[in-house]
Short mmCIF file of C-alpha atoms in Angstrom, two decimals:
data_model
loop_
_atom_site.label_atom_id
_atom_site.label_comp_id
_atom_site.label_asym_id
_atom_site.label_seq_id
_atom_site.Cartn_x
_atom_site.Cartn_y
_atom_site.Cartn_z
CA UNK A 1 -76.18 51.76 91.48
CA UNK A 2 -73.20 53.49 89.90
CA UNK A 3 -70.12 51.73 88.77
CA UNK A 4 -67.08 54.43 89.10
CA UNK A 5 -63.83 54.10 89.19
CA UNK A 6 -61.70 55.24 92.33
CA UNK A 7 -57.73 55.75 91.75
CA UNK A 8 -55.88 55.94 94.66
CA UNK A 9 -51.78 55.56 95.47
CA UNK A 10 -52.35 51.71 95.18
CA UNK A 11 -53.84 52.07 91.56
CA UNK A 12 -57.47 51.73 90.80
CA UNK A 13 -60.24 49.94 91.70
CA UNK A 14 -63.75 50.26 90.72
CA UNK A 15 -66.88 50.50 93.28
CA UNK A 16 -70.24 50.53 93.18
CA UNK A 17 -71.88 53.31 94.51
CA UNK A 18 -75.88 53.57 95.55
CA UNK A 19 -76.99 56.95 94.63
CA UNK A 20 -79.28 57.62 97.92
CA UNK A 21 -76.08 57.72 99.67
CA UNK A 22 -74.26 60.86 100.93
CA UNK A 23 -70.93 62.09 100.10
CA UNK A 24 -69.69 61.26 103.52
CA UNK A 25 -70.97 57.90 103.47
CA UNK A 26 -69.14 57.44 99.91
CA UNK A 27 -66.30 59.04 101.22
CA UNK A 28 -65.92 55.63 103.68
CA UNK A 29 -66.47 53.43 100.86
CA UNK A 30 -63.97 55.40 98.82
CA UNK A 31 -61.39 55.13 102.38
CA UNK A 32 -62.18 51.30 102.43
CA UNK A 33 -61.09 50.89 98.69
CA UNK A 34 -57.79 53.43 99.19
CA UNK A 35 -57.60 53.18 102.93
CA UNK A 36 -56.95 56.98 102.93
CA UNK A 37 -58.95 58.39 105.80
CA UNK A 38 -62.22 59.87 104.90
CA UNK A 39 -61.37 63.17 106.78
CA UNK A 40 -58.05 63.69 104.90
CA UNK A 41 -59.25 62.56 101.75
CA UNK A 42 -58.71 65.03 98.20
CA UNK A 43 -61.49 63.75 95.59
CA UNK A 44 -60.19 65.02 92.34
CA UNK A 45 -62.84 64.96 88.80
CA UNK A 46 -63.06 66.05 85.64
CA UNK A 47 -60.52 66.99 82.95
CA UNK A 48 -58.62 68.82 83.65
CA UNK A 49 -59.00 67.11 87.26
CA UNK A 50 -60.58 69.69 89.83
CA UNK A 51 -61.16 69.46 93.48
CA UNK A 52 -64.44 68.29 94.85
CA UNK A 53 -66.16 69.90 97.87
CA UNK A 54 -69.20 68.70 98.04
CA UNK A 55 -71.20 69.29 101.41
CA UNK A 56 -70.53 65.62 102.88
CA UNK A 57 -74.50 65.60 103.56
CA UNK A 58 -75.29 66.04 100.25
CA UNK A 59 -76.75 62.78 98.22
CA UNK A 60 -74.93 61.61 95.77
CA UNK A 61 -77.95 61.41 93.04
CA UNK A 62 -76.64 62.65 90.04
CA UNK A 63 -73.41 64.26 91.02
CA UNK A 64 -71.67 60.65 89.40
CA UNK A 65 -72.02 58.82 85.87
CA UNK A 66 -71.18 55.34 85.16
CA UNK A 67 -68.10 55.14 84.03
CA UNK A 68 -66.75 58.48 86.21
CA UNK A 69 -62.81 58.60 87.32
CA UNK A 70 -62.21 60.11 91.43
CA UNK A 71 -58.38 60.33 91.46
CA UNK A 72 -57.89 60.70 95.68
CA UNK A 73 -54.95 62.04 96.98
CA UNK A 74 -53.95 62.53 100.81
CA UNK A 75 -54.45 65.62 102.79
CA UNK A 76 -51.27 66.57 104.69
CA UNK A 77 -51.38 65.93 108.41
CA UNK A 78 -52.98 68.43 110.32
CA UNK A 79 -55.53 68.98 107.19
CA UNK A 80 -58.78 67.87 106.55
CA UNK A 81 -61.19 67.91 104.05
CA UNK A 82 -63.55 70.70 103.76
CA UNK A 83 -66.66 68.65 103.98
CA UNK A 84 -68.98 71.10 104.76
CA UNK A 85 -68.48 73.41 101.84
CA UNK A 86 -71.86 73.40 100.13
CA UNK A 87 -71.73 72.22 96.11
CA UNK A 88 -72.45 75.69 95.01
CA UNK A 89 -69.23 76.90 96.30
CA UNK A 90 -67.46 74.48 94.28
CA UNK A 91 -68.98 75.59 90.98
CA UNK A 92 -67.88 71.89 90.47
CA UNK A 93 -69.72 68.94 88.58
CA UNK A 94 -68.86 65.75 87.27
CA UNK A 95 -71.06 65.34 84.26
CA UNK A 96 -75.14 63.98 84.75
CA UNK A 97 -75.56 60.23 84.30
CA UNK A 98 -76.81 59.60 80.63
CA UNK A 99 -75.72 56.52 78.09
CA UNK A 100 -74.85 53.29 80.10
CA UNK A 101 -71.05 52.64 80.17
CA UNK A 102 -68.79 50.37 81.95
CA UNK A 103 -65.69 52.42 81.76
CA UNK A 104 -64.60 55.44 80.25
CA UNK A 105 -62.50 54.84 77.83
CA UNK A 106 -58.65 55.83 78.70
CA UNK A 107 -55.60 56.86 76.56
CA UNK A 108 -54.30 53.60 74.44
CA UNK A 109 -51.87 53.99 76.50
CA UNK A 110 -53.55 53.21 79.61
CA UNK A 111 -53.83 57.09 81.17
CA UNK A 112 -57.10 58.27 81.78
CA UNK A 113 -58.92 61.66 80.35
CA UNK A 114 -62.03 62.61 81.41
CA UNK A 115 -64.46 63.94 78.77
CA UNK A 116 -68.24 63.97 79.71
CA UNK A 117 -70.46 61.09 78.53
CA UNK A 118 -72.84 62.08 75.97
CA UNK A 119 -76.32 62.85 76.41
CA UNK A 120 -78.75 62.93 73.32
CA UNK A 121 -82.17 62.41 72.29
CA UNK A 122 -82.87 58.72 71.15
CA UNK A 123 -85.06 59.02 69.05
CA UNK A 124 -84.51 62.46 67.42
CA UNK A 125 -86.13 63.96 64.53
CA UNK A 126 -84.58 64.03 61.58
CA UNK A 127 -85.86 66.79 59.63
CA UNK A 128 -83.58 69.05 59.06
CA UNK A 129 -80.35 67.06 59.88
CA UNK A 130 -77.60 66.58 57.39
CA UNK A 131 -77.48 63.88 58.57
CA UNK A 132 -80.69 62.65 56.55
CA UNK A 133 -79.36 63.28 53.15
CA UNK A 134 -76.38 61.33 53.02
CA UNK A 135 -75.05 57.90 54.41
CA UNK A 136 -72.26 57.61 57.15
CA UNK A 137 -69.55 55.69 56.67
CA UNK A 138 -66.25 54.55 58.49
CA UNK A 139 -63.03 55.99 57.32
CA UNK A 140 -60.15 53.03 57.46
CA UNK A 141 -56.54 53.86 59.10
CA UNK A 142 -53.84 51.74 59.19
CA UNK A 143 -53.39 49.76 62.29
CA UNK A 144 -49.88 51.55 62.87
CA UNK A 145 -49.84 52.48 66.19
CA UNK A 146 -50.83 56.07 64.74
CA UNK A 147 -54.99 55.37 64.09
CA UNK A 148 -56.07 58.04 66.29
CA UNK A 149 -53.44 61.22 65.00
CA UNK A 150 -54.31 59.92 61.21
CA UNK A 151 -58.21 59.97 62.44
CA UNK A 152 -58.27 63.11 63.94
CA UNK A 153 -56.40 64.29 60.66
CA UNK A 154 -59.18 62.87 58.70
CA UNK A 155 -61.23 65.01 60.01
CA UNK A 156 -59.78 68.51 59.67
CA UNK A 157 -60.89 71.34 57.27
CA UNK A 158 -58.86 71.72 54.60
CA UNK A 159 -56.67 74.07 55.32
CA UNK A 160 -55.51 72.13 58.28
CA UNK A 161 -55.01 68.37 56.54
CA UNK A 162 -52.48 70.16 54.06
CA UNK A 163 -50.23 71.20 57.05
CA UNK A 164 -50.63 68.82 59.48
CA UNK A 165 -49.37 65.55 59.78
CA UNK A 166 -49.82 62.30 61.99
CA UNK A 167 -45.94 63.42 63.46
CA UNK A 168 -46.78 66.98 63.37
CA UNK A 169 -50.31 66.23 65.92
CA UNK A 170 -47.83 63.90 67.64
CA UNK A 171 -45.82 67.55 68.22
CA UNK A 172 -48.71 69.13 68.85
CA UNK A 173 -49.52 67.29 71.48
CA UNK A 174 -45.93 67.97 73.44
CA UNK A 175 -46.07 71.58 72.90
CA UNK A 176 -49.84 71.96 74.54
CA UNK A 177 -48.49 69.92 77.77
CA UNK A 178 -45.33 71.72 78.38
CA UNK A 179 -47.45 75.08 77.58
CA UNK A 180 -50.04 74.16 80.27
CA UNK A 181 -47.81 72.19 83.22
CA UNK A 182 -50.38 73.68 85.97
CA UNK A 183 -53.23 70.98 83.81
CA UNK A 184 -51.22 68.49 83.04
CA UNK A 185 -49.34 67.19 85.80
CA UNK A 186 -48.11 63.88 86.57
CA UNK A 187 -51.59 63.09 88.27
CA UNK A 188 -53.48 63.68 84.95
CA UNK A 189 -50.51 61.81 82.76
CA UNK A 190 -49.70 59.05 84.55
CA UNK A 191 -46.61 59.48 84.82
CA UNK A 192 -43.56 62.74 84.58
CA UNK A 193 -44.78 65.31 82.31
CA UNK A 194 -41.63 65.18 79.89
CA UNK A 195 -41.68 61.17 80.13
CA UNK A 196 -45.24 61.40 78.83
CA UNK A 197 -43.81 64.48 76.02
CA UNK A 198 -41.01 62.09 75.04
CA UNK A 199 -43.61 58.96 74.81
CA UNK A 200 -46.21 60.59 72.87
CA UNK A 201 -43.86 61.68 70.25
CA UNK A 202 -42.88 57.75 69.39
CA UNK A 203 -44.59 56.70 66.10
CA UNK A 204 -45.10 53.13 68.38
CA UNK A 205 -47.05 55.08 70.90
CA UNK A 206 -50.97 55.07 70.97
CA UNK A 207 -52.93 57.95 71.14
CA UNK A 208 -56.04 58.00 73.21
CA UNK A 209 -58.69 60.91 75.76
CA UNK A 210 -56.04 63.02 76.74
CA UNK A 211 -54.81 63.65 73.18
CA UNK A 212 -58.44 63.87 72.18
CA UNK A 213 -58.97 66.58 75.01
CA UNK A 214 -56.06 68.59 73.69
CA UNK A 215 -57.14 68.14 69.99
CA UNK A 216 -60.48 69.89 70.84
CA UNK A 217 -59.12 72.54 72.40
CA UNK A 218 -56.52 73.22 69.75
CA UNK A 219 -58.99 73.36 66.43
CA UNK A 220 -61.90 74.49 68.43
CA UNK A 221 -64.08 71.94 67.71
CA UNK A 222 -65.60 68.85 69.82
CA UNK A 223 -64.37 65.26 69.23
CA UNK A 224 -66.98 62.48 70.14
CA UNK A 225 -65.71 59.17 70.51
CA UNK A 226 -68.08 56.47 69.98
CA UNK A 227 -67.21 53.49 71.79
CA UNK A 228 -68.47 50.02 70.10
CA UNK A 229 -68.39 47.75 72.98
CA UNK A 230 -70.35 50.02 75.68
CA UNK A 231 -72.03 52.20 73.03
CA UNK A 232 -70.96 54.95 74.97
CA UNK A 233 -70.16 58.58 73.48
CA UNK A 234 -67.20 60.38 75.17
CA UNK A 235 -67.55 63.98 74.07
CA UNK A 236 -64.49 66.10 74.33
CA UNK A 237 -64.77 69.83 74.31
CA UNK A 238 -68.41 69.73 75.02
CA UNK A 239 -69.96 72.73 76.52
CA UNK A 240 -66.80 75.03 75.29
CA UNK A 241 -68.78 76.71 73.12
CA UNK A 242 -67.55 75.20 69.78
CA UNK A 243 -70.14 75.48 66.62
CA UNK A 244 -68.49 71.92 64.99
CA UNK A 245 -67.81 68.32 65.99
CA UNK A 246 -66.31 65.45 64.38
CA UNK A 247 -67.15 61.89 65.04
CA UNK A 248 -64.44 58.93 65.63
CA UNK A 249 -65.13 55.55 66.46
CA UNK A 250 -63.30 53.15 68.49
CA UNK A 251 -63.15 49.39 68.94
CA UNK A 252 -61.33 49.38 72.09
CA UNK A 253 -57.71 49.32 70.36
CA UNK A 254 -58.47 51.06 67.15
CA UNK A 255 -59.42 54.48 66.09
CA UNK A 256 -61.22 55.15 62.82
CA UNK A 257 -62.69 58.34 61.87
CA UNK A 258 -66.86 58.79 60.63
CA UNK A 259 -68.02 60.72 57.75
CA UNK A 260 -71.15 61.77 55.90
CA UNK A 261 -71.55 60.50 52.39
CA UNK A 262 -74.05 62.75 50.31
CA UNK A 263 -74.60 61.82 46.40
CA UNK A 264 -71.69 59.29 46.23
CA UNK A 265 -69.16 63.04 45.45
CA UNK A 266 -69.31 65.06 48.74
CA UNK A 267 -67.62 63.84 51.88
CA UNK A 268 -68.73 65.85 55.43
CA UNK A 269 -66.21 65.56 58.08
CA UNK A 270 -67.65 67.83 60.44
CA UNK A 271 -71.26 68.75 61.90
CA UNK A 272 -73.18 71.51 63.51
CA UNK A 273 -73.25 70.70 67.27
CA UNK A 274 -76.59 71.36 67.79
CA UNK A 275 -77.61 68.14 65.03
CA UNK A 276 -78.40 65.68 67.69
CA UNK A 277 -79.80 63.60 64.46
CA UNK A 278 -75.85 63.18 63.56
CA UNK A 279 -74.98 61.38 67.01
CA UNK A 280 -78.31 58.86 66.65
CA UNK A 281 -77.09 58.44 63.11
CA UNK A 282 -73.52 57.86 63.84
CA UNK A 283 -74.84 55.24 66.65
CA UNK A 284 -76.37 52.89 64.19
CA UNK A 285 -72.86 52.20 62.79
CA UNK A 286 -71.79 50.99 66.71
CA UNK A 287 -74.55 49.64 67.21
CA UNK A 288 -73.92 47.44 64.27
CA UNK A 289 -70.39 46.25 64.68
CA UNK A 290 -71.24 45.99 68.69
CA UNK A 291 -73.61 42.97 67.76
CA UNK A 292 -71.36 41.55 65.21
CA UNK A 293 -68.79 41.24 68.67
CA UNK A 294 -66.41 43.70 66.13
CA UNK A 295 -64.63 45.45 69.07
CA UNK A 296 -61.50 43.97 71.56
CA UNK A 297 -61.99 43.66 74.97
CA UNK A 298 -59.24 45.11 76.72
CA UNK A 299 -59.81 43.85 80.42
CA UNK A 300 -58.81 40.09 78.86
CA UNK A 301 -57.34 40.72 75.71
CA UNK A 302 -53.99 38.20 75.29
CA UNK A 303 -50.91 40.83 75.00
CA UNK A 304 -47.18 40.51 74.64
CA UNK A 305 -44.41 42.94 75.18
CA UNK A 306 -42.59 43.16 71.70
CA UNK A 307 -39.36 44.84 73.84
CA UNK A 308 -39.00 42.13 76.35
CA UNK A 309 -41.43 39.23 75.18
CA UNK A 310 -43.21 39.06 78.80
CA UNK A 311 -46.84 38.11 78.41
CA UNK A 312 -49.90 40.00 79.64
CA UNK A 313 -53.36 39.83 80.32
CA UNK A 314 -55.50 42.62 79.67
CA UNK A 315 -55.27 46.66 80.08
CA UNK A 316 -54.21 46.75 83.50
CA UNK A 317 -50.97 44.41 83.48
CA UNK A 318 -50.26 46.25 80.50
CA UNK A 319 -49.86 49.55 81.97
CA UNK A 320 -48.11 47.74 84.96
CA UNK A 321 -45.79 46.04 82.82
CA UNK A 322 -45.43 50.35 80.62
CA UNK A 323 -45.12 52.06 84.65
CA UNK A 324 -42.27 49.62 86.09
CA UNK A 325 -39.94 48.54 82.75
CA UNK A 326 -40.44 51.54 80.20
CA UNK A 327 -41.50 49.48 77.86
CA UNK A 328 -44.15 50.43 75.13
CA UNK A 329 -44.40 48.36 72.43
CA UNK A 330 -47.08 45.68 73.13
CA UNK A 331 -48.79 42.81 70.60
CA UNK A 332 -51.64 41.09 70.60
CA UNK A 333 -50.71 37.49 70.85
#
């Protein structure tokens, strides 16, 4: 069984999906969960979110991953979906099943991105891997509604940490989007494209996948998230051809950003890609902090609405509460 998650117009809802069925069959599951027909249904995956038009005989065995985000949209009347177009056609994946997850992690601010899960050896070898001469470490932010920009700065060359800036990413984040309106559209946001531009640039607002997605994109360089509470590795920018990645870690509100100690005097912020020693020794520090419970669950965290003083439950109320009033600025309580 696969647990995915299906967004349709009523929100989201997750289902579990047996692999030995067809795409047809989960097309009816997916129609039960929505109640859009299965013949008029548009399955939208990946990030940017593409079409997918997979032959609706077709199994399902490892076309999904745990964790894996259908947005479905209605056909028009008079259109159905192309069922029969065979998966080669498509050129169109969602990313192989690998580390277990229970959810991909979204934006902080409740919008979802969807990088692919990370794959790597478990047991690598470690010969030859920086990563065997030093000591990772976590790099500390403040907890100011800015962990993931000052993060991702943490993790820049040189060149790039004396010029940017937590506000300037913030920027750089609003200039990609209204550059590339054809990728993100109010389907991949969440919400109106220059609501999302004038949100992101808020010092209160959190950062989360779809900044990371951008990020990779802009410095050419992959951004894996580790994620303490599912141990899960979201990679963004994988398979883009990039020779570096950098390593964050999250805690399910909190960004901080990993680095390589070597001899107590040299600090490595980024690593070859093809080190898969660097992602096994990164894990050890989630793995860690995972059994000492050090992460927030978000599906019942206790939340309240600093703007209004309405209080929530979890995630999903919260990004209710964000969609209908506006407001942004939520608490733990």
């Amino acid at each position: 069984m696969v647990l995915i998650r299906v967004r349709g117009p009523s929100g989201m809802k997750k289902i579990d999906v047996d692999e030995s069925l067809t795409w047809n069959q989960l097309r009816m599951m997916i129609e039960e969960s929505t109640g859009i027909q299965a013949d008029r249904q548009q399955i939208l995956g990946g990030f940017p979110p593409l079409e997918l038009n997979y032959d609706g005989n077709l199994v399902v065995n490892g076309s999904l991953a745990i964790g894996d985000l259908l947005t479905v949209q209605q056909l028009p009347s008079g259109v159905q979906n192309p069922s029969k177009v065979s998966e080669t056609q498509t050129g169109v994946t969602l990313p192989p099943k690998n580390i277990q997850s229970d959810d991909l992690k979204p934006s902080e601010n409740g919008q979802e991105a969807l990088p692919t899960t990370a794959s790597y050896d478990s047991d690598p070898n470690p010969n030859g891997s920086i990563a065997s001469q030093g000591t990772f470490e976590v790099v500390v932010v403040p907890d100011d509604n800015s962990c993931l920009f000052r993060s991702v700065l943490n993790v820049l060359d040189d060149e790039n940490r004396s010029v940017y800036t937590a506000e300037r990413l913030r920027t750089t984040v609003a200039e990609y989007i209204r550059q590339h309106p054809l990728e993100f559209t109010s389907a991949v946001l969440g919400q109106d494209p220059d609501q999302y531009i004038s949100w992101i640039l808020m010092e209160t607002s959190w950062g989360g996948g779809i900044e990371l997605a951008i990020f990779a994109r802009v410095f050419e360089m992959e951004f894996d998230a580790i994620d303490i509470q599912s141990l899960r590795i979201d990679r963004f920018g994988e398979g883009s051809g990039y020779n570096m990645r950098a390593l964050l870690i999250y805690d399910g509100i909190h960004y901080n950003s990993i680095e390589l100690k070597i001899g107590g005097i040299i600090d490595v912020r980024q690593f070859p890609i093809d080190d898969e020693y660097v992602l096994h020794a990164a894990m050890q520090i989630a793995i860690k902090a995972n059994a000492e419970r050090a992460y927030t669950d978000t599906a019942g965290f206790q939340l309240r609405c600093a703007d209004c003083g309405t209080r929530l439950e979890g995630e999903k109320q919260a990004v209710q509460h964000a969609t209908s009033t506006g407001h942004t600025n939520f608490r733990e309580s």
